[in-house]
Amino acid sequence: MLKLLKRIFGIDHLLVTLLTFLFIALILTLAVNISFFNPIERAIESFSMIDVCYQVEKNTQEPDTSRLITIVDISEVKDRDKIALMVDSIREAQPAVVAFDVIFDPLLGTEEENMQLLESLSALPVSRYAFMMKEWDQQQHTFTVPFRSFFFFDEFEQDGYVNTPESADGSTLRTFSLNRVFMGDTIESFPLKIASAYDSRLEGMRGEDRIIDFSPTYFPEVNWNEISSHADLLRDRIVIVGALHDLIDNHYTSIGRIAGVKVVAHSVQTLLENRNVRHASPWLTALITFLVVYFTQIWQHFLLVKMRRSKSTFWLFALRSESFVSMLTFLWVCLITFLNFVVFRIDNLSIDLLWMLCGVAVVSEARGLYRAFVCVMGDRKNIALFRRSIYYMPLAKPHVQ
């Protein structure tokens, strides 16, 4: 037993594991710092196990129908008089909160249409509105201009910002913020404005950006001119008015490309259901990564020893098959991913698997390099320390004619 423990916790396995991390660091450094590797760098930066977990859920689970939020689609309507009539219909359905994921441009609409719409909006008991922060000032590190609906001029009591900077460069949108500083004032995001209007316990909430819960969810959708026949889907709910089919307001997310109004709906639901998905700390991630790579080195080593010593036909076949160990390694990667998914579902904890999966992929290369180094140093340099390694093997003498 003691001999087995010495073989498992031997210095050789530790050195192979450390050499594996050196390989990964070298590969990632080259990918980040060499210009023609920019596509690889972007792929590395955009990799997240959160996307994998939500995609697994999307493909394996039936979506739950939201009991809190309904979306009213206004993709097909632009006239403000028609929108005013729609707002009246929404009010008659008696929703808990009406939120408008649309900015009514001050430059559009006649004065009469604007007044009609304003009267309809003013009659809503509880309403919230979106606005955009624009004109970034690099020196002050803040946006300087609010782009708001035509009827807002002063304080930000009913509207919240909808800025999603991740989407500006095509990055995947995974988080939403609660607050931002705008011209010296701390203001609230649109999702927080909506959620706190529905649940007063969230009023004045502060904190770091939250990961959006993209669990499979179907938000009931009602077309703008069919509200009266679907009043039951609006009553006592949060109604978010927005464009489901606007090609501009679309975002890459953990579950693919979806409309901005759906991103808002998922964000609001995240707050109301208080599902706080967390990233594992760097230290915990490093420890788990080390243990996984070390264990990969252990089982691959003992497997190769078994194949070399066995006279069984199966193991002889496996030894000469280049794909056998690769197939087992692939299955091992699948198991690691599955276990990470289980942890994600049980504890809302996401562990970054980038270094871990890279380590599993290159540990065999690190072991081969280490074996060659040990053999050369032990045989040609005659260093006793390397001769005691489990990987030492005398080099073949050159044949002399």
PDB file of N, CA and C in Angstrom, residues 54-67 214-221 255 262 266 269 273 345:
ATOM      1  N   TYR A  54     -25.943  26.480 -19.829  1.00  0.00           N
ATOM      2  CA  TYR A  54     -27.264  26.924 -20.275  1.00  0.00           C
ATOM      3  C   TYR A  54     -27.663  26.272 -21.599  1.00  0.00           C
ATOM      4  N   GLN A  55     -26.683  25.998 -22.457  1.00  0.00           N
ATOM      5  CA  GLN A  55     -27.004  25.305 -23.703  1.00  0.00           C
ATOM      6  C   GLN A  55     -27.448  23.869 -23.425  1.00  0.00           C
ATOM      7  N   VAL A  56     -26.817  23.219 -22.444  1.00  0.00           N
ATOM      8  CA  VAL A  56     -27.233  21.863 -22.073  1.00  0.00           C
ATOM      9  C   VAL A  56     -28.663  21.890 -21.563  1.00  0.00           C
ATOM     10  N   GLU A  57     -28.976  22.865 -20.714  1.00  0.00           N
ATOM     11  CA  GLU A  57     -30.345  22.983 -20.206  1.00  0.00           C
ATOM     12  C   GLU A  57     -31.333  23.238 -21.343  1.00  0.00           C
ATOM     13  N   LYS A  58     -30.950  24.104 -22.251  1.00  0.00           N
ATOM     14  CA  LYS A  58     -31.842  24.446 -23.357  1.00  0.00           C
ATOM     15  C   LYS A  58     -32.155  23.228 -24.217  1.00  0.00           C
ATOM     16  N   ASN A  59     -31.161  22.358 -24.401  1.00  0.00           N
ATOM     17  CA  ASN A  59     -31.338  21.207 -25.286  1.00  0.00           C
ATOM     18  C   ASN A  59     -31.935  19.987 -24.588  1.00  0.00           C
ATOM     19  N   THR A  60     -31.987  20.001 -23.263  1.00  0.00           N
ATOM     20  CA  THR A  60     -32.443  18.808 -22.544  1.00  0.00           C
ATOM     21  C   THR A  60     -33.694  19.037 -21.713  1.00  0.00           C
ATOM     22  N   GLN A  61     -34.087  20.286 -21.491  1.00  0.00           N
ATOM     23  CA  GLN A  61     -35.229  20.555 -20.628  1.00  0.00           C
ATOM     24  C   GLN A  61     -36.336  21.276 -21.383  1.00  0.00           C
ATOM     25  N   GLU A  62     -37.554  20.983 -20.978  1.00  0.00           N
ATOM     26  CA  GLU A  62     -38.689  21.735 -21.483  1.00  0.00           C
ATOM     27  C   GLU A  62     -38.735  23.081 -20.767  1.00  0.00           C
ATOM     28  N   PRO A  63     -38.936  24.178 -21.485  1.00  0.00           N
ATOM     29  CA  PRO A  63     -38.949  25.490 -20.822  1.00  0.00           C
ATOM     30  C   PRO A  63     -40.150  25.654 -19.896  1.00  0.00           C
ATOM     31  N   ASP A  64     -39.909  26.308 -18.768  1.00  0.00           N
ATOM     32  CA  ASP A  64     -40.990  26.676 -17.861  1.00  0.00           C
ATOM     33  C   ASP A  64     -41.659  27.950 -18.377  1.00  0.00           C
ATOM     34  N   THR A  65     -42.963  28.026 -18.231  1.00  0.00           N
ATOM     35  CA  THR A  65     -43.680  29.240 -18.608  1.00  0.00           C
ATOM     36  C   THR A  65     -43.631  30.226 -17.450  1.00  0.00           C
ATOM     37  N   SER A  66     -43.159  31.423 -17.720  1.00  0.00           N
ATOM     38  CA  SER A  66     -43.036  32.432 -16.674  1.00  0.00           C
ATOM     39  C   SER A  66     -44.402  32.804 -16.118  1.00  0.00           C
ATOM     40  N   ARG A  67     -44.486  32.846 -14.800  1.00  0.00           N
ATOM     41  CA  ARG A  67     -45.716  33.272 -14.125  1.00  0.00           C
ATOM     42  C   ARG A  67     -45.650  34.730 -13.696  1.00  0.00           C
ATOM     43  N   PHE A 214     -30.301  32.349 -17.605  1.00  0.00           N
ATOM     44  CA  PHE A 214     -30.888  31.978 -18.888  1.00  0.00           C
ATOM     45  C   PHE A 214     -31.473  30.567 -18.856  1.00  0.00           C
ATOM     46  N   SER A 215     -31.961  30.149 -17.693  1.00  0.00           N
ATOM     47  CA  SER A 215     -32.625  28.850 -17.616  1.00  0.00           C
ATOM     48  C   SER A 215     -33.786  28.820 -18.604  1.00  0.00           C
ATOM     49  N   PRO A 216     -34.083  27.641 -19.169  1.00  0.00           N
ATOM     50  CA  PRO A 216     -35.149  27.557 -20.186  1.00  0.00           C
ATOM     51  C   PRO A 216     -36.475  28.128 -19.678  1.00  0.00           C
ATOM     52  N   THR A 217     -36.884  29.225 -20.252  1.00  0.00           N
ATOM     53  CA  THR A 217     -38.094  29.924 -19.819  1.00  0.00           C
ATOM     54  C   THR A 217     -38.844  30.449 -21.030  1.00  0.00           C
ATOM     55  N   TYR A 218     -40.137  30.229 -21.032  1.00  0.00           N
ATOM     56  CA  TYR A 218     -40.982  30.813 -22.067  1.00  0.00           C
ATOM     57  C   TYR A 218     -41.756  31.969 -21.468  1.00  0.00           C
ATOM     58  N   PHE A 219     -41.516  33.161 -22.015  1.00  0.00           N
ATOM     59  CA  PHE A 219     -42.273  34.338 -21.605  1.00  0.00           C
ATOM     60  C   PHE A 219     -43.450  34.495 -22.563  1.00  0.00           C
ATOM     61  N   PRO A 220     -44.687  34.439 -22.047  1.00  0.00           N
ATOM     62  CA  PRO A 220     -45.841  34.591 -22.942  1.00  0.00           C
ATOM     63  C   PRO A 220     -45.720  35.849 -23.788  1.00  0.00           C
ATOM     64  N   GLU A 221     -46.034  35.714 -25.087  1.00  0.00           N
ATOM     65  CA  GLU A 221     -45.920  36.825 -26.022  1.00  0.00           C
ATOM     66  C   GLU A 221     -47.291  37.193 -26.568  1.00  0.00           C
ATOM     67  N   ILE A 255     -27.568  31.552 -24.616  1.00  0.00           N
ATOM     68  CA  ILE A 255     -28.495  30.640 -25.288  1.00  0.00           C
ATOM     69  C   ILE A 255     -28.683  31.015 -26.757  1.00  0.00           C
ATOM     70  N   LYS A 262     -36.161  40.201 -24.523  1.00  0.00           N
ATOM     71  CA  LYS A 262     -36.047  38.934 -23.805  1.00  0.00           C
ATOM     72  C   LYS A 262     -34.872  38.957 -22.826  1.00  0.00           C
ATOM     73  N   HIS A 266     -35.312  38.113 -18.883  1.00  0.00           N
ATOM     74  CA  HIS A 266     -34.474  37.184 -18.120  1.00  0.00           C
ATOM     75  C   HIS A 266     -33.779  37.890 -16.955  1.00  0.00           C
ATOM     76  N   GLN A 269     -36.311  38.533 -14.180  1.00  0.00           N
ATOM     77  CA  GLN A 269     -36.619  37.278 -13.502  1.00  0.00           C
ATOM     78  C   GLN A 269     -35.476  36.844 -12.599  1.00  0.00           C
ATOM     79  N   GLU A 273     -36.397  36.147  -8.729  1.00  0.00           N
ATOM     80  CA  GLU A 273     -36.240  34.790  -8.215  1.00  0.00           C
ATOM     81  C   GLU A 273     -34.951  34.623  -7.420  1.00  0.00           C
ATOM     82  N   ARG A 345     -25.867  23.475 -11.381  1.00  0.00           N
ATOM     83  CA  ARG A 345     -27.295  23.362 -11.100  1.00  0.00           C
ATOM     84  C   ARG A 345     -27.571  23.310  -9.605  1.00  0.00           C
TER      85      ARG A 345
END
